[in-house]
Each structure stands twice: as C-alpha cells, then as structure tokens.
Coordinates of C-alpha atoms in Angstrom, one line a residue:
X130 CA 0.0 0.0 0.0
X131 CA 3.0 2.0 0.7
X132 CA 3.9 2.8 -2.6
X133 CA -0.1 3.5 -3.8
X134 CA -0.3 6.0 -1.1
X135 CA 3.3 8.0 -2.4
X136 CA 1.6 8.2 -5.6
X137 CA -1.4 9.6 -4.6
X138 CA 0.9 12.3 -3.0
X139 CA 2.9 13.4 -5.8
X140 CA -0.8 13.5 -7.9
X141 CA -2.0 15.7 -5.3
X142 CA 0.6 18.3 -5.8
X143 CA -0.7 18.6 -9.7
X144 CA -3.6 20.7 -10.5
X145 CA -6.2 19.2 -11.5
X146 CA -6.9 19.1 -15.8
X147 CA -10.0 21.5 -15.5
X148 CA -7.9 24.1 -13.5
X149 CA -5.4 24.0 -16.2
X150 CA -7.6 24.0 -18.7
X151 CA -9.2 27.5 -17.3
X152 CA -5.7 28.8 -17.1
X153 CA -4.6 27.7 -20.7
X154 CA -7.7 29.6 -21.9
X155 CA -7.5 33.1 -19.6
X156 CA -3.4 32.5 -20.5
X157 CA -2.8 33.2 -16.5
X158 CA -2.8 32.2 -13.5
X159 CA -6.2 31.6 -11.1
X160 CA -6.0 34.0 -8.2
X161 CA -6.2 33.0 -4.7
X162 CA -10.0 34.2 -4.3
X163 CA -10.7 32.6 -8.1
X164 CA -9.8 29.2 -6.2
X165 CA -11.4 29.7 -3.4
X166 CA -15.0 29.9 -5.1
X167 CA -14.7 27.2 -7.3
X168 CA -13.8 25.0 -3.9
X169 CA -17.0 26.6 -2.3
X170 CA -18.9 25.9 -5.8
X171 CA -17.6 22.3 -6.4
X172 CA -17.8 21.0 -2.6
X173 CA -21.1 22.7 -2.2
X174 CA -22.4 20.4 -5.5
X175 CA -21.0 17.6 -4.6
X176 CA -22.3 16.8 -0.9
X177 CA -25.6 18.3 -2.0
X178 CA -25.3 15.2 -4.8
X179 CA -24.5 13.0 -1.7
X180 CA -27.9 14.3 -0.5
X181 CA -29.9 14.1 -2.9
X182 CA -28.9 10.2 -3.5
X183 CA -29.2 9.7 0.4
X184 CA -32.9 11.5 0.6
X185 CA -34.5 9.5 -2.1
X186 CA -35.2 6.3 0.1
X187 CA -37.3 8.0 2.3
X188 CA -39.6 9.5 -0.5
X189 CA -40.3 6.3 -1.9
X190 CA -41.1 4.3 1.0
X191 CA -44.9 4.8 1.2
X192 CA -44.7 3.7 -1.9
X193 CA -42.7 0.4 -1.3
X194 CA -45.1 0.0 2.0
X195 CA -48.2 1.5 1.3
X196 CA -49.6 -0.2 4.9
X197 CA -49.8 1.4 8.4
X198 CA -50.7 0.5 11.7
X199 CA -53.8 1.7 13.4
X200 CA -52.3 2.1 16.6
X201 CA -49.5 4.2 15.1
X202 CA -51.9 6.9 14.0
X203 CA -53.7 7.2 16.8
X204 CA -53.6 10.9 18.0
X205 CA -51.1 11.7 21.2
X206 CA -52.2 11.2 24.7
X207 CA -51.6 15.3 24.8
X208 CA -53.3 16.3 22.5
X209 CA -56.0 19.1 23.4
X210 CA -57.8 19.1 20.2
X211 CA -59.3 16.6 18.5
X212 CA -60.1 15.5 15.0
X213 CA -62.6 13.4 13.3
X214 CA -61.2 9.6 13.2
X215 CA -59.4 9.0 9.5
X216 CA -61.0 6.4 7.0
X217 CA -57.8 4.7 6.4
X218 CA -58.2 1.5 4.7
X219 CA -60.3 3.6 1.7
X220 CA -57.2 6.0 1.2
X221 CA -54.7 3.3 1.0
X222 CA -56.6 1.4 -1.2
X223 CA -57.2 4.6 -3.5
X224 CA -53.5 6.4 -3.4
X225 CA -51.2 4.2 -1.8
X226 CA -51.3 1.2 -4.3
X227 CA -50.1 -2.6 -3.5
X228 CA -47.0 -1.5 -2.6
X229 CA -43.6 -3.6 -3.6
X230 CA -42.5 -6.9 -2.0
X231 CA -41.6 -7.7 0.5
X232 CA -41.9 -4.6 1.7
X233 CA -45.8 -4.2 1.5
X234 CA -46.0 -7.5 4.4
X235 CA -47.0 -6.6 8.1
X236 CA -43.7 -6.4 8.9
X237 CA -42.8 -4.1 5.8
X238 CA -42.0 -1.2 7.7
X239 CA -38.9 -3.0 10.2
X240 CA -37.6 -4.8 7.3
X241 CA -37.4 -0.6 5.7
X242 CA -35.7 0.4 9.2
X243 CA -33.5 -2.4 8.5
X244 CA -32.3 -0.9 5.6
X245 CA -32.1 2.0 6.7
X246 CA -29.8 1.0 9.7
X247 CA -27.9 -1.0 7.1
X248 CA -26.9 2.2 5.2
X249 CA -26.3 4.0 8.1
X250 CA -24.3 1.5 10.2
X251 CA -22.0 0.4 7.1
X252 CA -21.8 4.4 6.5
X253 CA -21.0 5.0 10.4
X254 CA -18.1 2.5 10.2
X255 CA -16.9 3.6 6.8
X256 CA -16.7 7.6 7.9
X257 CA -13.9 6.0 10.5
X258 CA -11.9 4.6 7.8
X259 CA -12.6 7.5 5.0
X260 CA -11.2 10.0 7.6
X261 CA -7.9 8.0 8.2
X262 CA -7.4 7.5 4.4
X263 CA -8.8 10.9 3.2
X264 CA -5.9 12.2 5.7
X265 CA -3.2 10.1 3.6
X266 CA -4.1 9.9 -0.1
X267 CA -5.2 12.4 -3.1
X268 CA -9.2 13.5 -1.8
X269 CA -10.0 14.7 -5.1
X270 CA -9.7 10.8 -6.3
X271 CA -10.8 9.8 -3.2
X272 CA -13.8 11.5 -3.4
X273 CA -14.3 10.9 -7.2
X274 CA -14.0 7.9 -6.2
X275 CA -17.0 7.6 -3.5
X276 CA -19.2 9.6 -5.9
X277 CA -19.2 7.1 -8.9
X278 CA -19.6 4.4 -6.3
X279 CA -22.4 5.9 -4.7
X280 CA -24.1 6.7 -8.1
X281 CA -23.4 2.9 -8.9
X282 CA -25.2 1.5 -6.1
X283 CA -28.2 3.8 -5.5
X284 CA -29.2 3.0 -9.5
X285 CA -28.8 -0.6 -8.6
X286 CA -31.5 -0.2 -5.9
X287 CA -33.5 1.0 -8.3
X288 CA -32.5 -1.5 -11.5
X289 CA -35.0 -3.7 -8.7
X290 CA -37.8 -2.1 -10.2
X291 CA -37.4 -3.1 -13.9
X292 CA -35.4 -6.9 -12.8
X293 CA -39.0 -7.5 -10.6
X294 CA -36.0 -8.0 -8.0
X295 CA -38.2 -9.0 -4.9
X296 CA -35.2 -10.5 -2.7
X297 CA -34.7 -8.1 0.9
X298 CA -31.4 -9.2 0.6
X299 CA -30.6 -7.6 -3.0
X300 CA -31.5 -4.4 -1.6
X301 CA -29.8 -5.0 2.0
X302 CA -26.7 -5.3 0.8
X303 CA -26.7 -2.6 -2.3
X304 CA -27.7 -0.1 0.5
X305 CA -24.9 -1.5 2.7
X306 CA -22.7 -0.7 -0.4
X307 CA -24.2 2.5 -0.9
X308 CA -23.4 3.6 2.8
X309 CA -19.9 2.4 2.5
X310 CA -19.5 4.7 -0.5
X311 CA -21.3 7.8 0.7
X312 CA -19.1 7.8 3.6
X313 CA -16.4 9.5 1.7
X314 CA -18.0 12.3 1.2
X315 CA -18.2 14.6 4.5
X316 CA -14.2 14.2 5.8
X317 CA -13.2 14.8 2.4
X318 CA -15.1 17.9 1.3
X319 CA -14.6 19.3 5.1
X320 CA -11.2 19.1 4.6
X321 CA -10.6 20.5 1.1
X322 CA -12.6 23.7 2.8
X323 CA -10.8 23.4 5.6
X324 CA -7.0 23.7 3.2
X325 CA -8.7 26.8 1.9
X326 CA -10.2 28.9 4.4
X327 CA -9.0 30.9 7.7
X328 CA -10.6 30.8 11.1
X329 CA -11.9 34.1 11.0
X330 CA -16.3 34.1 10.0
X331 CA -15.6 30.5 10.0
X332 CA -19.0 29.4 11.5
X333 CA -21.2 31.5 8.8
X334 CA -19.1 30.8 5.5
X335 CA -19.4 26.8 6.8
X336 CA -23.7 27.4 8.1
X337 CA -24.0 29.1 4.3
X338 CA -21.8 26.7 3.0
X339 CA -23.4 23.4 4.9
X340 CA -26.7 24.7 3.3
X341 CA -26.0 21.7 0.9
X342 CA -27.2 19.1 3.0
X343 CA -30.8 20.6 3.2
X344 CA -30.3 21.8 -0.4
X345 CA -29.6 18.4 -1.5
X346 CA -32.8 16.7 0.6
X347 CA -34.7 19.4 -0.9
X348 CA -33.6 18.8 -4.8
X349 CA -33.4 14.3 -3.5
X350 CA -37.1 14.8 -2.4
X351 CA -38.6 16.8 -5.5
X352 CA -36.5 14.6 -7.4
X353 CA -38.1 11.3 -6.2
X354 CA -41.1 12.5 -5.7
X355 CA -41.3 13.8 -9.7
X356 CA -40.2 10.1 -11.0
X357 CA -42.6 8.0 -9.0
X358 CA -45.3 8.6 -11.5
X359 CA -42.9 6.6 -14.1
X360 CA -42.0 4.0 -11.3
X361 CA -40.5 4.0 -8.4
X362 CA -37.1 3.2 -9.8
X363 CA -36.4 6.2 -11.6
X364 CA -36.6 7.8 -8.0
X365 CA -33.1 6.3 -7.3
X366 CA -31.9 6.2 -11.0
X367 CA -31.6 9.5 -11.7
X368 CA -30.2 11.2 -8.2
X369 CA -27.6 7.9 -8.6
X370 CA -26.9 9.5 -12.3
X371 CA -26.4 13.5 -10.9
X372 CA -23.9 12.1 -8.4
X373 CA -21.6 9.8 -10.6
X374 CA -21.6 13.6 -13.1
X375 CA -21.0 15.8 -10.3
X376 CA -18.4 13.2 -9.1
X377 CA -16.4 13.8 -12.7
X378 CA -17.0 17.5 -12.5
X379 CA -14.5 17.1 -8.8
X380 CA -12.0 14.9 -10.6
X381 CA -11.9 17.7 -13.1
X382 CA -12.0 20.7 -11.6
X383 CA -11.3 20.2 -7.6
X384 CA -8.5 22.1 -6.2
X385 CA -7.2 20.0 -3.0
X386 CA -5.3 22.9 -1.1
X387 CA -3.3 26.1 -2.3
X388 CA 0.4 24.0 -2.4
X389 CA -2.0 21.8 -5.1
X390 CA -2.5 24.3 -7.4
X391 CA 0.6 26.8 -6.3
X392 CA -1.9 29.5 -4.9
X393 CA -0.3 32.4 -3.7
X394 CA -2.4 34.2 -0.8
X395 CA -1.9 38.2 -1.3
X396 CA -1.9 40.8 1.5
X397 CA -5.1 41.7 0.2
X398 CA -7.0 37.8 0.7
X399 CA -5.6 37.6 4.4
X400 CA -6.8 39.7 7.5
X401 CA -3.2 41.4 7.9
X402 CA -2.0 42.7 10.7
X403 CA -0.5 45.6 8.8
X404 CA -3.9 46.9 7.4
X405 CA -6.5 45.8 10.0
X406 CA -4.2 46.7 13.4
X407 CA -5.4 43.0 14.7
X408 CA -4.0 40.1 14.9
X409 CA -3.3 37.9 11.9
X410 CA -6.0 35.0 11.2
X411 CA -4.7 31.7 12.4
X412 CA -5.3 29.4 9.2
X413 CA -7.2 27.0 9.2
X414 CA -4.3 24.6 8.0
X415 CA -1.1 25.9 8.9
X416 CA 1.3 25.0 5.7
X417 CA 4.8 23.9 6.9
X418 CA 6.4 23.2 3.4
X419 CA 9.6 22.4 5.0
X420 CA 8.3 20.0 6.7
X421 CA 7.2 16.5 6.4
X422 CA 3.7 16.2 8.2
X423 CA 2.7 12.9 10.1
X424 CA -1.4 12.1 9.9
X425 CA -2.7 12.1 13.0
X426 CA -3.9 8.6 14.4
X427 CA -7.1 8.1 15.3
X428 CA -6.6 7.5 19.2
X429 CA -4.8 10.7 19.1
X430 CA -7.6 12.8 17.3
X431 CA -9.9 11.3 19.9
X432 CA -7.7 12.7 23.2
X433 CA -7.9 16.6 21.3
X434 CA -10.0 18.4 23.6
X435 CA -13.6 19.1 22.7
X436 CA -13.7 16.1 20.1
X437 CA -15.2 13.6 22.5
X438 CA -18.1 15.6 23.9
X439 CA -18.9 17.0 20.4
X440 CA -19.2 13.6 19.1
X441 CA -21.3 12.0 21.8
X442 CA -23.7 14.9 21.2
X443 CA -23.6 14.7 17.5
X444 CA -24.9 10.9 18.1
X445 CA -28.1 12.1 19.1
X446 CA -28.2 15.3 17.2
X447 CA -28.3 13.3 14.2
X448 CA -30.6 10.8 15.7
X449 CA -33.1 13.3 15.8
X450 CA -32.1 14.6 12.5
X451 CA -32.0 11.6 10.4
X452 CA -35.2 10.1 11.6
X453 CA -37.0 13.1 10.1
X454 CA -34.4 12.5 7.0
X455 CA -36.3 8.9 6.8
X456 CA -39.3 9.2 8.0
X457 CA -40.9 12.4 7.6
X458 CA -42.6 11.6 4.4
X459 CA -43.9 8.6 5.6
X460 CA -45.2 10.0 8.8
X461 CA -46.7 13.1 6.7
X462 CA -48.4 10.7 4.2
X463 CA -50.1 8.8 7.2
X464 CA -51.4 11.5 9.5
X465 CA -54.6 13.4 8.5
X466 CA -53.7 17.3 8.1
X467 CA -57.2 19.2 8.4
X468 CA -58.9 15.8 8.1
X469 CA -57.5 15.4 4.9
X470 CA -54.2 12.8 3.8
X471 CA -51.9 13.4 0.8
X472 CA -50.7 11.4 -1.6
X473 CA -46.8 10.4 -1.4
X474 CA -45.7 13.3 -3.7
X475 CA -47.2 15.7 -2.0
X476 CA -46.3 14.3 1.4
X477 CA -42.4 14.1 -0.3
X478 CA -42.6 17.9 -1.1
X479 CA -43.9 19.2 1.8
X480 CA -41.4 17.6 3.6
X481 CA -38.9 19.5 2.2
X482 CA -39.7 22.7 4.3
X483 CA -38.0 20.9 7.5
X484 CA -34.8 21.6 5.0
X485 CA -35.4 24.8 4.2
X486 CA -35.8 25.7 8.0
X487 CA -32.9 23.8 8.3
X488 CA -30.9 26.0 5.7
X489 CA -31.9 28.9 8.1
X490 CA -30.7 27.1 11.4
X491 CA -27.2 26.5 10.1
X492 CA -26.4 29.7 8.5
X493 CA -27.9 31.4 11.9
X494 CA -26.5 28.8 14.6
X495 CA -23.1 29.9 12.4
X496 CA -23.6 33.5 12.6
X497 CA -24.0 33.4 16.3
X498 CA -21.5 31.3 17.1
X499 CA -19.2 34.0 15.6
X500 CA -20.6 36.4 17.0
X501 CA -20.4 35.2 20.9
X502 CA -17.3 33.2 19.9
X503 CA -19.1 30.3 21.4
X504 CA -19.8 27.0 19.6
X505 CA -20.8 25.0 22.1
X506 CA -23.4 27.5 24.4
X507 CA -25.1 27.8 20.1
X508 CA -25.2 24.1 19.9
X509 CA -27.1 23.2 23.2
X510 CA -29.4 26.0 23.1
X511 CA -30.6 24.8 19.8
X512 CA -30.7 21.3 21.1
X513 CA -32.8 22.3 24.1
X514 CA -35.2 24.8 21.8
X515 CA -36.0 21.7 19.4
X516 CA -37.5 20.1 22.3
X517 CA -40.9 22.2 22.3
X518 CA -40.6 22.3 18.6
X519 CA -41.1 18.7 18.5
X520 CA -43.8 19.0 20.7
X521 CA -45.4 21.6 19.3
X522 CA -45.5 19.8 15.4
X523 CA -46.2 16.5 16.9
X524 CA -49.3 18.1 19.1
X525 CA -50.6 20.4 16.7
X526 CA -49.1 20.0 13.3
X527 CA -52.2 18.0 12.2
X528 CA -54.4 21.0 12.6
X529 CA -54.0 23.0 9.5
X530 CA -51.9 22.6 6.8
X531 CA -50.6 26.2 7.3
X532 CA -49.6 25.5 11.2
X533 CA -48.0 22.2 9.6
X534 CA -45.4 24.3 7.7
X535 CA -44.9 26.8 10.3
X536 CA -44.1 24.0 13.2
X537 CA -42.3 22.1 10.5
X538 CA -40.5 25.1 9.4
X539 CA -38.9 25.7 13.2
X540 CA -38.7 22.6 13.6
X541 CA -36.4 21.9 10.9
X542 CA -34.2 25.1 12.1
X543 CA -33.8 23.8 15.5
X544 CA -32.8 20.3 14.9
X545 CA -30.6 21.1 12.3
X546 CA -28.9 24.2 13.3
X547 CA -26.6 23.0 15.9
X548 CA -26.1 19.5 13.6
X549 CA -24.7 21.4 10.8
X550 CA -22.7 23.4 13.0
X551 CA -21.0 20.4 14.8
X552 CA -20.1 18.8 11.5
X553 CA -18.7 22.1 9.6
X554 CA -17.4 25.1 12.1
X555 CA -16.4 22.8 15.6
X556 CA -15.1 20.1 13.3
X557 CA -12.9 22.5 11.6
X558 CA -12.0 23.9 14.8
X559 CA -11.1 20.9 16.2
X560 CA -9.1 19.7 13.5
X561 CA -7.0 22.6 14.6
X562 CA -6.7 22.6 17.8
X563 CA -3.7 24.3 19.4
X564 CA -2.4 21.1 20.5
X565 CA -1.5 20.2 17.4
X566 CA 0.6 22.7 16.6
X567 CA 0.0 23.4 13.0
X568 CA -0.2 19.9 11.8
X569 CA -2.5 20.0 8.4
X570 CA -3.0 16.0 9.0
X571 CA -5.7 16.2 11.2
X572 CA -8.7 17.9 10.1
X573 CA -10.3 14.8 7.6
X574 CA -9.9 12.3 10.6
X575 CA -11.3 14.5 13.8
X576 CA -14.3 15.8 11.0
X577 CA -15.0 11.2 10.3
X578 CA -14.7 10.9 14.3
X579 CA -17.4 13.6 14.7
X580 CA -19.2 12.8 12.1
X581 CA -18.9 9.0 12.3
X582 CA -20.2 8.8 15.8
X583 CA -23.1 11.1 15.1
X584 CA -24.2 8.6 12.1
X585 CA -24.0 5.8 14.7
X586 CA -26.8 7.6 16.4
X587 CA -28.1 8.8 12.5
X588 CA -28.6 4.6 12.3
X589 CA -30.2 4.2 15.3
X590 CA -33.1 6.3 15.2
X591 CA -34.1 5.0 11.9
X592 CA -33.9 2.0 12.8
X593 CA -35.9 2.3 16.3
X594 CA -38.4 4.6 14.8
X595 CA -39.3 1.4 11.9
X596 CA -40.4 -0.6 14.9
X597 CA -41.6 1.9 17.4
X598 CA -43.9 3.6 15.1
X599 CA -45.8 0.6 14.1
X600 CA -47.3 0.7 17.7
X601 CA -47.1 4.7 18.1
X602 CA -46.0 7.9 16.9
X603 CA -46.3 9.3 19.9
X604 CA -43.3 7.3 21.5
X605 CA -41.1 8.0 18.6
X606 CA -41.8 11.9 19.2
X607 CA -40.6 11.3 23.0
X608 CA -37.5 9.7 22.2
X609 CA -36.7 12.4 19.8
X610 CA -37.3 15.1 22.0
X611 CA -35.2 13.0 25.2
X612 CA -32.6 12.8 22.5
X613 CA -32.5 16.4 21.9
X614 CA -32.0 16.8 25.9
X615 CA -29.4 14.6 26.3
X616 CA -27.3 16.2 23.3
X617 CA -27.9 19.7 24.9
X618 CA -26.4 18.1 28.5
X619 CA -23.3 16.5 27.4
X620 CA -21.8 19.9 25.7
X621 CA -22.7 21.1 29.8
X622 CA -19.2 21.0 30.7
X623 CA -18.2 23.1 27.6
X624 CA -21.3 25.6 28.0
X625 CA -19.9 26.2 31.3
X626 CA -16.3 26.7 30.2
X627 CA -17.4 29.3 27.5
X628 CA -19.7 31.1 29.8
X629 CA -16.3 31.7 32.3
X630 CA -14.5 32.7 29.8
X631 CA -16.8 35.5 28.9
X632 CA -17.3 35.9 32.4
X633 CA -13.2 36.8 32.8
X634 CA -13.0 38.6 29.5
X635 CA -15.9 40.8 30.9
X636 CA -14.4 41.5 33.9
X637 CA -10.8 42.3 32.2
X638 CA -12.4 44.3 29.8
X639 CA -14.1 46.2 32.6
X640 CA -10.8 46.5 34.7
X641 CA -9.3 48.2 31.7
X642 CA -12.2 50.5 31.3
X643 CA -11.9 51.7 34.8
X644 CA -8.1 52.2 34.7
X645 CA -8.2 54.5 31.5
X646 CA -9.7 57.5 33.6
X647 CA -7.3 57.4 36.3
X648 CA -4.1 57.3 33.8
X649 CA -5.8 60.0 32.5
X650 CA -6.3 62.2 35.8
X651 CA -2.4 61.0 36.7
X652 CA -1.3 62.4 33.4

C-alpha cells in the first residue's frame, strides 16, 4: 500500500486538468479568491449530490409500504384538540397502491428500518476509515471515487424495479454498499474547505456553505417525488446518475489545497496585521512546506479536547435529525392534516420545508456562534429549543396545513442548526486545535470521528423509529425530544467553560475600562 499512497501524493501536488484547462484559456494564473469559489462551488455540488442520493429512500417508502398500523396513527395522549377519526383503509386502497415486495407485508416497515440502519451503520463504520485514508491519499480521487460508487449503487436499488427484484437481501446489501460509499464524502469535502479557508467568520461561510445538506434533501425529495409517477425506480436512477456527473466534475475541476494548485495568498485575501491593526487570522491549516507532516492517528484525534463531547452529542443530534431524514414523508403521508391525507408526492414535497428551516438554522447557529465566539453555548441551546418544537408539530401539526409548515419550518431550524454546525465550524476547529501545533493532517480524521459517531446515532433512530412507530407515533416523538435533551447536556461541561470565559473577558475588559480615567487624571 505503501507505494499507492506516495503516488497519490505526488498527484495531489498537480492541478487538476480543469484548473489548467481555465488557465490555458485566460493565458494566466487563477487568483487566490478565483480558487477559493470554485472550492465553495464544487464541494457545495457535490455533498448536495451526496444528498440528494441519500434522501430518495425515504420518498419512496410509502410507496414500497403503502400499509400502516392503526395504533401508530392514533392521536397523542396530549393532545388538546381533536379531530374526526381517519377512513384509512379507503385512502390506501385509492393512493397508496399494492405496494412492492416484500416490503408491503405486516412487517414491511422493520424490514425498511432495517435498511435503513444497514446504510447508516456500514456508512458510520466507513466515515472512521474515510477520515484516516482521506488524511493520507489524493481527496479529489478519493472523493471521485465515492461519488461514482455511490451513483453505482443507489441506481442498482432502483434496476430492482425493472429486474421485478423482490429479494430483501438484493436491496440490504446494495444499500450496505451505498453507505460504504457515501461515507467519503463529508471528511473529504470538510477538509478540502478546511486547506482553503481561515478561522476568521468560519462558522457562517461553513452554516452558508453546509446549506447543501438541506439543499440536496430538498432537490433528492422533488426529485423522487417527480419520478414516482414513471415508477418508483427512476426515484433512485436519476439522483444515482447527478452524483456519478457531479463526481467527474471534482476529478476535473477540484483544487485539493493552495500547495496543489501553487496558490499564492496576497496581502489583500488575508486579515493582515499591517492593514486591519489585529492580529493575523490563524489558518485553518497551517502549511509547513519544509516539513514532512505525520497524519494524526485516530486515538490521538480522539484525546484533542472538545472532540469527545462534540461527538457524543452529535450521536443524538443526528438521531433526531436523520429520523425526520427517513421518515418524515412517511409520517406526513399517514397522519390526516385538516382531516385530509396526501398522496406520497405531495407528502415528499412538503417535507422539504424541515430543510429549508434547516438551511436557516445552520447559516444562523453559524452567525451566532461567531458572534459570541461560542460554539458549544449555540449548539445546546438549539438542542434544548428543538424540544418544544417537536412537541409543538407532533401536538398540533395536524391542525391545518398552514400551522403544519410553520411548526415544521422551526422545527427543521432547531434540529438542524446545531447538527450542521458540529459537522462544519467545531469540526474544523477541532481539526486545529492548538495542541497540534499546525499539523495539516488532522482535520479529515477529527471531521469522520465527529461525524462517524453522530451517524451511529443517524442509524439508530431510523432503525428504532421502523419498529416503534408501528405501535405509536407518539413514543417515537418522545424519544426524539429526550434525545435532543441529552445532546444539549453533554456539551454542559463546555457551555460552562465558554460562559467563564466571557465571564473573565468581561471583567478584564471592565478592569481596563476603569483604569483609563485614572491614567488619564495621573497624566
């Protein structure tokens, strides 16, 4: 392996053919800021790709299981109002179809948790591995790589449709393959931002940036949702076609970091000392040309400070996020709205608001953080604000369809605020931690550590929600929201750290204050 990984070295000190080809054409050189936006551009496609490939299971599983349990529907306990009870055996047998073996059997919905903590346990496991090896090879082939693969196997789940394929264990293991290939893409496009941008405003360019994730269940769910009228297949077809082209667009055009591409950053591209009177930026990946970086083992990343509690409450972050991911859909398709159901498309595209409230919890939870200089007191108020959201949509989203996309709306910005914050800004943080002392060999493994824990709890609510829903929604709403809790709790330690520290920097600032009028009366 020795002598694949020196290979993939040398490569990654060549630009890539599409940057050349730009630069043969203008007959000069790409500026810094030129690179910089095409690395924003090309990263932001490709993990919205990721997305989009990821989202389509969930849109199509009313569709694959057309069946739901009684007891499941039945209103909350809570609830205050109440609604007329739901004819629900004449709407499945008008909209929902026969459903697809062997999904559409009475245990259909466990065997689609099963695949869904199939994906997410093989992608879990993978993220460990993709962050070692994205650390020591070329990640523009690396994450070519992954994109082709992922295409590959999310059109094989739906080749099913037109092979008649109705084998569980076809579609077990291409989604196991699936995971194992999408698990390439968050260390590696995390890093590749991370070779290219500073510390400074870090949390808002990465909450604009991370957008992609909701973009990408946005575009996955109108996607899928669009093809089901052709057949179901098509819903995983096509987003498995946008990824392996996006995936040729990063072989082509993807700079890896500045030394890559010999990038140049000018006095005017950095926050200098000389024209700002502060202190220079601290970059996000300190270059040491003359020196020969080790990677950073993965026991190692684990001691940095910070990395352990972040990860532990990314587990249930994503819980909570990747059950609505999977199941929000299904559960809209199945719960009366105004007495009324809708059909899977429409249940698919409404679903796709809890993303666009998402979209406006990262790029806030970002903004703040910057502005208090305090990632982890963001994070656990988010976390502890989702839990009343989840109430509140659970108790009253069936009301109106309006009050549906409001709840859903916050929702969507709560729960997903301080996720995409974890995996972009504190990642990136982390992966730079002062006791590393400028080591660049870090950032790809701490960002799979983070991530790959949080996607142990991203398989795990899935997978519970498959079977707890069947007996009541009502139960999967309270472990959501007790997840939520326990995430905000475990960053307790950290909250309290950050609040001391502004505590201190108040009280200096203050001490300084009072001291200038008595120099002053001395003078």
């Amino acid at each position: 392996m020795a002598p694949f990984f020196e290979a993939a070295e040398r490569n990654q000190n060549k630009p890539p053919i599409g940057i050349r080809f730009i630069e043969c054409i203008k007959k000069k050189r790409l500026s810094y800021r030129t690179h910089q936006a095409i690395v924003l551009i090309i990263t932001f496609l490709a993990y919205t790709s990721y997305h989009a490939a990821r989202k389509t299971t969930s849109i199509v599983k009313s569709t694959l299981d057309p069946q739901s349990s009684e007891v499941g529907l039945k209103f909350l306990p809570w609830r205050i109002t109440h609604s007329s009870e739901p004819v629900e055996k004449k709407r499945l047998s008008l909209i929902l179809g026969d459903g697809w073996a062997p999904f559409n059997a009475s245990d259909g919905t466990a065997l689609l948790g099963e695949l869904d903590l199939a994906f997410l346990a093989v992608y879990a496991l993978g993220m460990y591995f993709s962050g070692h090896l994205g650390d020591r090879m070329n990640l523009r082939i690396f994450l070519t790589i992954g994109m082709v693969g992922s295409g590959i196997f999310t059109s094989l789940f739906g080749v099913g449709f037109w092979a008649n394929v109705h084998n569980f264990y076809y579609f077990l293991i291409v989604q196991m393959l699936a995971g194992l290939f999408q698990s390439t893409g968050w260390p590696s496009v995390v890093a590749v931002v991370g070779n290219w941008f500073g510390k400074k405003k870090r949390g808002l360019i990465m909450g604009i940036w991370n957008a992609h994730t909701s973009v990408g269940n946005i575009s996955g769910s109108l996607i899928a949702s669009a093809m089901l009228s052709y057949g179901w297949g098509w819903s995983f077809v096509l987003p498995g076609l946008l990824i392996a082209f996006v995936g040729l667009l990063v072989f082509l055009f993807l700079p890896v970091s500045p030394e890559a591409v010999g990038a140049v950053i000018d006095e005017d591209e950095l926050d200098s000392p000389n024209k700002t009177g502060e202190e220079v930026t601290e970059p996000l990946l300190a270059s040491e040309s003359d020196v020969e970086q080790e990677a950073v083992g993965f026991i190692e990343a684990w001691k940095i400070p910070g990395v352990a509690p972040f990860a532990l409450c990314l587990f249930f972050a994503k819980l909570v996020a990747y059950t609505f991911l999977y199941w929000l859909p299904f559960y809209i398709s199945h719960t009366a709205i105004d007495g009324k159901y809708l059909s899977d498309g429409a249940a698919g595209n409404l679903s796709t608001l809890f993303d666009v409230g998402g979209v406006v919890g990262g790029i806030l939870a970002g903004h703040i953080s910057d502005r208090l200089d305090a990632r982890a007191i963001t994070a656990a108020s988010f976390m502890y604000c989702a839990i009343p959201a989840l109430f509140f949509y659970r108790s009253y989203g069936h009301v109106s369809l309006v009050l549906n996309i409001a709840l859903m709306f916050i929702t969507g910005m709560f729960v997903n605020g301080p996720y995409a914050l974890i995996t972009t800004a504190v990642s990136a943080d982390l992966g730079t931690h002062s006791c590393l002392k400028g080591n660049s060999r870090a950032l790809a493994t701490v960002t799979a550590i983070i991530d790959g824990t949080g996607s142990v709890g991203a398989a795990i609510g899935p997978l519970l929600t498959g079977y707890i829903s069947a007996k009541s929604w009502s139960a999967v709403f309270t472990m959501l929201m007790a997840a939520a809790l326990v995430a905000g709790l475990l960053l307790t330690k950290l909250v309290m750290a950050e609040v001391a520290a502004k505590i201190a920097e108040s009280r200096s600032q203050g001490s300084l204050t009072s001291r200038a009028p008595a120099a002053a009366l001395l003078v």
